[in-house]
PDB file of C-alpha atoms in Angstrom:
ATOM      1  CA  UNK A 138     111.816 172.996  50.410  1.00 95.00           C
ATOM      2  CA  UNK A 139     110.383 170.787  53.101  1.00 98.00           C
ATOM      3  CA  UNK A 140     106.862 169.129  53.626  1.00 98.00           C
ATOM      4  CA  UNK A 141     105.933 167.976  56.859  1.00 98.00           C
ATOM      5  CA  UNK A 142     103.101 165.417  56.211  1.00 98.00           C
ATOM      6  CA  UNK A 143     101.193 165.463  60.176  1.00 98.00           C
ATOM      7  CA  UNK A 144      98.956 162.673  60.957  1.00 98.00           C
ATOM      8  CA  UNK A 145      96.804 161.480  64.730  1.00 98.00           C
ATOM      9  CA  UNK A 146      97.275 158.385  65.612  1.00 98.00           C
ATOM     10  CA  UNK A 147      93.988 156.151  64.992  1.00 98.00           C
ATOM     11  CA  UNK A 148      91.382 155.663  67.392  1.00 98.00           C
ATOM     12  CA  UNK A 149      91.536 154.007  70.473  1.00 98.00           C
ATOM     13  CA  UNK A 150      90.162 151.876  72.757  1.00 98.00           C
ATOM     14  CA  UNK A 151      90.080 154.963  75.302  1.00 98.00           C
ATOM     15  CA  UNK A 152      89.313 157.055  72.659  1.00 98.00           C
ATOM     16  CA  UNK A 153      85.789 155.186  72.508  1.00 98.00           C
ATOM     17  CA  UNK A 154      85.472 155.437  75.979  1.00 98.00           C
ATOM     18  CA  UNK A 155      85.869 158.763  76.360  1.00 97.00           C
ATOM     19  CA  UNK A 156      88.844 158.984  78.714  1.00 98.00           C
ATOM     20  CA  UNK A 157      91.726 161.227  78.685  1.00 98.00           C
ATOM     21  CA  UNK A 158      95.261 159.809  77.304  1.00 98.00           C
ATOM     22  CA  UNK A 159      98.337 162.396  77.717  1.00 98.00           C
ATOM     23  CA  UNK A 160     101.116 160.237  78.589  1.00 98.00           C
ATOM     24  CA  UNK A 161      99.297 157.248  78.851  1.00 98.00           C
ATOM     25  CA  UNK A 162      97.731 154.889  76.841  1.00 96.00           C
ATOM     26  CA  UNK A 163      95.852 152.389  75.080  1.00 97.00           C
ATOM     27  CA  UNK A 164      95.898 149.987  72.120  1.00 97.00           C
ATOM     28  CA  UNK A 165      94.340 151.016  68.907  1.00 98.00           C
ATOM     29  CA  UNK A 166      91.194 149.777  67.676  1.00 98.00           C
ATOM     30  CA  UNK A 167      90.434 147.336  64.288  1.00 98.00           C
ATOM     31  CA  UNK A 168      89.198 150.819  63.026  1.00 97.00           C
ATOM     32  CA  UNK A 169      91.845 152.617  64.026  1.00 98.00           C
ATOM     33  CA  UNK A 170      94.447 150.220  62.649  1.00 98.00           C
ATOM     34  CA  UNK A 171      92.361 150.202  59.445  1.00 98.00           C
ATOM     35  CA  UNK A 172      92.432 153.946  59.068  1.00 98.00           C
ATOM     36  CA  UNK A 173      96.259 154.064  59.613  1.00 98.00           C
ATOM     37  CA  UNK A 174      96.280 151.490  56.884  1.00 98.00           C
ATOM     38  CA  UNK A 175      94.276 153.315  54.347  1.00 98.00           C
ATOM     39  CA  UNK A 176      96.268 156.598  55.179  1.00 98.00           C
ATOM     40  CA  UNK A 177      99.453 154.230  54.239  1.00 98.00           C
ATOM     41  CA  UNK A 178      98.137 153.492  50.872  1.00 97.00           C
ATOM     42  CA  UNK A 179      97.030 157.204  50.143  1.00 98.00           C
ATOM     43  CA  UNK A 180     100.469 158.086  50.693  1.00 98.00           C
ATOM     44  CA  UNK A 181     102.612 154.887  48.993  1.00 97.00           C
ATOM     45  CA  UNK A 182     103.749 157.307  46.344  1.00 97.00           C
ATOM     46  CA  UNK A 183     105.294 159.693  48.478  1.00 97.00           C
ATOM     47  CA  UNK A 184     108.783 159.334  49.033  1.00 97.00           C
ATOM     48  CA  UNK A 185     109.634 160.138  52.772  1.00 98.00           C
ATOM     49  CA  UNK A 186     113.041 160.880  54.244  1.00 97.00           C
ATOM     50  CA  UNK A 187     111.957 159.495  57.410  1.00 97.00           C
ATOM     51  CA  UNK A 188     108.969 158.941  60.017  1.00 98.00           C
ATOM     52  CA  UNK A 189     109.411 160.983  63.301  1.00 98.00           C
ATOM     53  CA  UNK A 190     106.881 159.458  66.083  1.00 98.00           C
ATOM     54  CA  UNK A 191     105.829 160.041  69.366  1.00 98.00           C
ATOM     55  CA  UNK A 192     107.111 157.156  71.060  1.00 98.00           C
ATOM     56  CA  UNK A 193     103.179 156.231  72.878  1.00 98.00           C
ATOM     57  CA  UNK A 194     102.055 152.877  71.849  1.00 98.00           C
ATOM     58  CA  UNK A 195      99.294 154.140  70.000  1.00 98.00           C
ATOM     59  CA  UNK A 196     101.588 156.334  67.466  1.00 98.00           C
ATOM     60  CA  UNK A 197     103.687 153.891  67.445  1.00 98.00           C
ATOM     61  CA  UNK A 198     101.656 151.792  66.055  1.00 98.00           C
ATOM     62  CA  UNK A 199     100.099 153.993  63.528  1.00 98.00           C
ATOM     63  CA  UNK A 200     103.481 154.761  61.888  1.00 98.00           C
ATOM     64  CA  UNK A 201     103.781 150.974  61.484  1.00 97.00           C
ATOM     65  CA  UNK A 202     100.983 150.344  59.820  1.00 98.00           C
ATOM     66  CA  UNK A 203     101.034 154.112  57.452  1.00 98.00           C
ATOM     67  CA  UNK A 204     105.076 152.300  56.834  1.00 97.00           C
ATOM     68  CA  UNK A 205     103.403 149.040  56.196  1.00 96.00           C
ATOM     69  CA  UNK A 206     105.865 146.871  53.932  1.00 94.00           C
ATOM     70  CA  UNK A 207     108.577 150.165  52.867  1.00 95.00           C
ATOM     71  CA  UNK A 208     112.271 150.650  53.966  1.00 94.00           C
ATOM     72  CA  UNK A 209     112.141 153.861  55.798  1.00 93.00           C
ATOM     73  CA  UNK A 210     113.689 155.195  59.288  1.00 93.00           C
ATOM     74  CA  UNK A 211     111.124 155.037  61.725  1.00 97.00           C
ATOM     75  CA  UNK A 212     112.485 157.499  64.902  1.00 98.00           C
ATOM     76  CA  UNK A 213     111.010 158.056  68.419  1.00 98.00           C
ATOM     77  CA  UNK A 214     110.821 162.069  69.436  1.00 98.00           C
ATOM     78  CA  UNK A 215     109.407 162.910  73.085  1.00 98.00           C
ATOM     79  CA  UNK A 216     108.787 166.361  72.050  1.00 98.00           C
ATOM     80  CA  UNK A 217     105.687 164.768  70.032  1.00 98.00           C
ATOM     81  CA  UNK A 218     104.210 163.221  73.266  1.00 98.00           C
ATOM     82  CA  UNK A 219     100.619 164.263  74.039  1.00 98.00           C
ATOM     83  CA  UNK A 220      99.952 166.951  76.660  1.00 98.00           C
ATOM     84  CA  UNK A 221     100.540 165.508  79.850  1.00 98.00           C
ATOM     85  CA  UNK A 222      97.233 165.619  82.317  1.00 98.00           C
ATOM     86  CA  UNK A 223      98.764 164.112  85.659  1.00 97.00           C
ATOM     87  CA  UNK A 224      95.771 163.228  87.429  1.00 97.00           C
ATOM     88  CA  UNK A 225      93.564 163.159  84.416  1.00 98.00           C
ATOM     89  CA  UNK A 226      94.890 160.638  82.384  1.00 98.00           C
ATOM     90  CA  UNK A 227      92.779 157.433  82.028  1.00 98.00           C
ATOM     91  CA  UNK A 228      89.766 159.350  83.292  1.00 98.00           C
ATOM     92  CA  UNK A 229      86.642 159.612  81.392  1.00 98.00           C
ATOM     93  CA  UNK A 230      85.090 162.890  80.523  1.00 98.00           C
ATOM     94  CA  UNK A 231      82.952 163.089  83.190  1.00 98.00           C
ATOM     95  CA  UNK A 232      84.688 162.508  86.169  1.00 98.00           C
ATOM     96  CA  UNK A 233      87.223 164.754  84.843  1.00 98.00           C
ATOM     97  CA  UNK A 234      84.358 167.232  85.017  1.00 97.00           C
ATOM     98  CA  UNK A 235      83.237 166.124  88.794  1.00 98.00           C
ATOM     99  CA  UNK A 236      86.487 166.384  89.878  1.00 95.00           C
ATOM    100  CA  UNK A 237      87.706 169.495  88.444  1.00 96.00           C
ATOM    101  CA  UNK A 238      85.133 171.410  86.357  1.00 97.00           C
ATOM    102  CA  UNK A 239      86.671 175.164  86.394  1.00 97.00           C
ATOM    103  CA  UNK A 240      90.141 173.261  84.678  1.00 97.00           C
ATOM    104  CA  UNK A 241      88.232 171.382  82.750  1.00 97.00           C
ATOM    105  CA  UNK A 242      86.250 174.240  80.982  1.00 98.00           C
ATOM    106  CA  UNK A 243      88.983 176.034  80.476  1.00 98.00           C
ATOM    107  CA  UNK A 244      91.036 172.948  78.275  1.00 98.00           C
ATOM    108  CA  UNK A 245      88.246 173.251  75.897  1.00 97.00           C
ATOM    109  CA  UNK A 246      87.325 177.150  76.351  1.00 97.00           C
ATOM    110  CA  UNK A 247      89.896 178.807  77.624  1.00 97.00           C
ATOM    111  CA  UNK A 248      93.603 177.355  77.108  1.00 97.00           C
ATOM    112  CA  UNK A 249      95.359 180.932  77.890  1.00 97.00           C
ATOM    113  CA  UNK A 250      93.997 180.240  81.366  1.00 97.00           C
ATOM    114  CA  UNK A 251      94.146 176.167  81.451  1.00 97.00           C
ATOM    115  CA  UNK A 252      96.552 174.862  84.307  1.00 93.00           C
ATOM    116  CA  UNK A 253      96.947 171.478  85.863  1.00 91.00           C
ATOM    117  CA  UNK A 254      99.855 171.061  87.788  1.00 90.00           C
ATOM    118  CA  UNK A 255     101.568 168.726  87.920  1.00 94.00           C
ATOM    119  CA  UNK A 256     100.798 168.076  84.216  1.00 97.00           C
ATOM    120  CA  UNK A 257     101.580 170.486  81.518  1.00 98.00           C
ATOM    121  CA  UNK A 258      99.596 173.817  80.434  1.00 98.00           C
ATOM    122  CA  UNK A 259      99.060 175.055  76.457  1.00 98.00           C
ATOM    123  CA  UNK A 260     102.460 176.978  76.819  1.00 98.00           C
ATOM    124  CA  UNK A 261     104.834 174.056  77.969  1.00 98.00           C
ATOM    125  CA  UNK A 262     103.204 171.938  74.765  1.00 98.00           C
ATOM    126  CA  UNK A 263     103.623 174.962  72.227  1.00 98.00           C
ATOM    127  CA  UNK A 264     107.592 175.626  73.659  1.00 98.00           C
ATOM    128  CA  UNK A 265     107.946 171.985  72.979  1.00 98.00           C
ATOM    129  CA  UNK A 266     106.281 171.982  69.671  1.00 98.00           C
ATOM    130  CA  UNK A 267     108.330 174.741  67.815  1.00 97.00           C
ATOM    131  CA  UNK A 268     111.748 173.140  69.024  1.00 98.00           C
ATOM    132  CA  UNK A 269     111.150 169.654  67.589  1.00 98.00           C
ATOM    133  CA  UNK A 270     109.463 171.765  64.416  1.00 97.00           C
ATOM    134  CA  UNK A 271     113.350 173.457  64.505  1.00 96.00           C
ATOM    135  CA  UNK A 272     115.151 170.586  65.056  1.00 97.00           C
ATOM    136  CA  UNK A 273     113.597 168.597  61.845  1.00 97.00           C
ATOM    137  CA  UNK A 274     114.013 171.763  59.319  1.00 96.00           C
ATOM    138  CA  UNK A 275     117.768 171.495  60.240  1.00 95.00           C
ATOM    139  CA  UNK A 276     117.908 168.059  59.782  1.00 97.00           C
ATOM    140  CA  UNK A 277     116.051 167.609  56.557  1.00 96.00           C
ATOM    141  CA  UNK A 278     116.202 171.155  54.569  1.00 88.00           C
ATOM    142  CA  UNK A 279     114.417 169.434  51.205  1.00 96.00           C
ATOM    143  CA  UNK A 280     112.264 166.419  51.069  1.00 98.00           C
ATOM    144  CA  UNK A 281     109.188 164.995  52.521  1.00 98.00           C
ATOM    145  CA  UNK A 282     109.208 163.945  56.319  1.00 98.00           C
ATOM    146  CA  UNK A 283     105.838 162.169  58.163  1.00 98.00           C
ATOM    147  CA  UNK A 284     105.237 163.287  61.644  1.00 98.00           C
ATOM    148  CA  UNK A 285     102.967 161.136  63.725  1.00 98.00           C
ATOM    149  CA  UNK A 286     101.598 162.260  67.372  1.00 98.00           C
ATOM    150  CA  UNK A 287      98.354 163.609  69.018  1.00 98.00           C
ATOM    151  CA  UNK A 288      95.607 165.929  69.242  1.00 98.00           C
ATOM    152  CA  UNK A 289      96.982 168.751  71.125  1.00 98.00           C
ATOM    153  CA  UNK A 290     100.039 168.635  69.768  1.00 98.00           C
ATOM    154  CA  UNK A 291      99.242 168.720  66.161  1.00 98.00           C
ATOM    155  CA  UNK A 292      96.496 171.924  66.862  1.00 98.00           C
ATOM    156  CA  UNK A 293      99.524 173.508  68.611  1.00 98.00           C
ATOM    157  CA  UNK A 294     101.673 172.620  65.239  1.00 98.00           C
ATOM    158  CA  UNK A 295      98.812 174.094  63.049  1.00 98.00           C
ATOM    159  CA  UNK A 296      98.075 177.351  65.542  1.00 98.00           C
ATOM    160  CA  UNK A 297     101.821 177.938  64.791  1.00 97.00           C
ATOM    161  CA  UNK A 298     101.615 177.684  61.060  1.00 97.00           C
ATOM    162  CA  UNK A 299      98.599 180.034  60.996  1.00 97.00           C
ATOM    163  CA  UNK A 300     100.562 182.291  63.256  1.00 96.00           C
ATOM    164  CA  UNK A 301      97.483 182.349  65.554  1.00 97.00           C
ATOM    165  CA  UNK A 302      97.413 182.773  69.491  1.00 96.00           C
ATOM    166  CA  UNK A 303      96.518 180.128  72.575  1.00 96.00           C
ATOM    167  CA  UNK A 304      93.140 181.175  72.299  1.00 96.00           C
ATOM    168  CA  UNK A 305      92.105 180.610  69.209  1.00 97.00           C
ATOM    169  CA  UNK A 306      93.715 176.696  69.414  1.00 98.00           C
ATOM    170  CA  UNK A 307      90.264 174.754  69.269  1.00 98.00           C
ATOM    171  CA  UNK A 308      88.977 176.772  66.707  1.00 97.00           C
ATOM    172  CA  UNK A 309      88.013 174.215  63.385  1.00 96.00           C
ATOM    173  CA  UNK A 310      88.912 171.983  62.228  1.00 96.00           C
ATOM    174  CA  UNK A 311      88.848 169.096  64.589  1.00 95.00           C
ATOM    175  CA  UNK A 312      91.841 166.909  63.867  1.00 98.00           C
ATOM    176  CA  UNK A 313      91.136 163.492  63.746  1.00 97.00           C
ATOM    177  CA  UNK A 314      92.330 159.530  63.926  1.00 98.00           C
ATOM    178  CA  UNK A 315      94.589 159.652  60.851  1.00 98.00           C
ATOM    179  CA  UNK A 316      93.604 163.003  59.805  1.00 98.00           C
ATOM    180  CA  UNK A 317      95.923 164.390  56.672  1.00 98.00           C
ATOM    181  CA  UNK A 318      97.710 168.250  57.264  1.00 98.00           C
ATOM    182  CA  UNK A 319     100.631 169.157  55.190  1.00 98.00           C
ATOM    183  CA  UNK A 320     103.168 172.121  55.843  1.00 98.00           C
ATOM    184  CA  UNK A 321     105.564 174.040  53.412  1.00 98.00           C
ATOM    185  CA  UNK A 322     108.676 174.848  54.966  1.00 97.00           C
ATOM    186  CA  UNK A 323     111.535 177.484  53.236  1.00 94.00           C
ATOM    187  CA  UNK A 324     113.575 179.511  54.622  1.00 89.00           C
ATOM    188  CA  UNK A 325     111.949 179.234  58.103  1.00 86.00           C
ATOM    189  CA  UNK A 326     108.419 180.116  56.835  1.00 93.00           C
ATOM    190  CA  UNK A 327     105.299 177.852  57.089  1.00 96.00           C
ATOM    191  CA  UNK A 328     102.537 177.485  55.183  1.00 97.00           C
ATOM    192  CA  UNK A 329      99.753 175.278  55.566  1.00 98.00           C
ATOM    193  CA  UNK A 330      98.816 173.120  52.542  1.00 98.00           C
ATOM    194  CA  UNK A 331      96.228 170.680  53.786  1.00 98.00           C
ATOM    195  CA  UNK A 332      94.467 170.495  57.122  1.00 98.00           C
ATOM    196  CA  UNK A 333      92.855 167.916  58.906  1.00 98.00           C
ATOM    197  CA  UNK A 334      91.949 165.620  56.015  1.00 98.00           C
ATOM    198  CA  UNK A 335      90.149 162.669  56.203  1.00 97.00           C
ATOM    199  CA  UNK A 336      89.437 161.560  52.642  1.00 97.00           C
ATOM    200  CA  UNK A 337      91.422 158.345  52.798  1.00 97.00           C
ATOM    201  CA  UNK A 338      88.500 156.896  55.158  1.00 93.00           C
ATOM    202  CA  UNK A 339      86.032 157.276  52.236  1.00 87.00           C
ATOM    203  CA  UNK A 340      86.903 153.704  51.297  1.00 71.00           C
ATOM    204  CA  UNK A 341      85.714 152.154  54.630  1.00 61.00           C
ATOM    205  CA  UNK A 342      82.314 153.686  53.853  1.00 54.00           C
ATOM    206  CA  UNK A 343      81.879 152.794  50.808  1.00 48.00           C
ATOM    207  CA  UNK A 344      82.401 156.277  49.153  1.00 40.00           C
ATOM    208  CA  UNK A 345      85.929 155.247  46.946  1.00 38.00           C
ATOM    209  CA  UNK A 346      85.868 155.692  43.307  1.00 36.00           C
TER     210      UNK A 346
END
């Protein structure tokens, strides 16, 4: 039996802002790196065959800090990469809605129809997403593996597991900076176990037994 433990990377400086990341990117900030930190404590007692990353800077650097001080193989997979947005990346919101506001409705409203060539659409993410899914069951059939990427592609992960359609991809939860979702794996059959948790942050408001 296999667990998939699926974190976001924590927040970013363009997070903050507002502006769209995809492909590229931008350091976390002292929240962010203190969320990653508090998600590494929740989960010191788990014992993890490995930690599979998207190689951006900002997952990157999550895994590093959820690792802090243990022995375990950190490894770089593409296939966890954020959606890429061409022309959209390291825009803000709002121009992105100036300069395209039919495509950019549809990302949040309509992802069956969402295009924007030369960047990727809601299909090309989910093919993506249930290969690198394969490729780790083969690789670890038992055991506990932490998979660190983004946004899109962990609501694509957890659309999968539900064995829901495109449309229904922004439905709740909202997965957040360092937000907690485990998955069951045997025999080729998912089951979700924890979505979108973000318990561990407790401590940074003062809510921590």
């Amino acid at each position: 039996m296999l667990y998939l433990y699926v974190t976001r990377h924590g927040e970013t400086e363009w997070n903050v802002q507002k502006r769209m990341q995809g492909h590229l990117d931008s350091n976390l900030t002292a929240e962010g790196l203190l969320h990653a930190e508090l998600l590494g404590k929740r989960l010191a007692s788990v014992e993890f065959e490995a930690v599979i990353s998207s190689p951006s800077v900002r997952t990157m650097q999550t895994s590093e800090k959820i690792i802090g001080d243990r022995t375990l193989p950190l490894k770089k997979d593409e296939r966890l990469k954020e959606i890429h947005l061409a022309t959209w990346e390291g825009k803000t919101h709002d121009e992105i809605k100036a300069m395209a506001p039919n495509d950019f409705d549809n990302f949040w409203n309509n992802p069956l129809e969402f295009r924007n060539d030369p960047g990727e659409s809601f299909y090309d993410v989910k093919s993506r997403v249930e290969t690198v899914i394969k490729d780790i069951e083969k690789t670890y059939q038992s055991g506990n593996v932490l998979v660190v990427s983004h946004a899109v592609v962990i609501k694509t992960l957890l659309m999968i597991c539900k064995n829901n359609t495109l449309d229904t991809l922004w439905d709740p939860p909202f997965i957040n900076g360092t937000s907690l979702s485990i998955i069951k794996i045997q025999n080729g059959k998912m089951d979700l176990i924890l979505e979108g948790d973000t318990s561990h942050k407790d401590e940074v408001l003062g809510h921590a037994d």
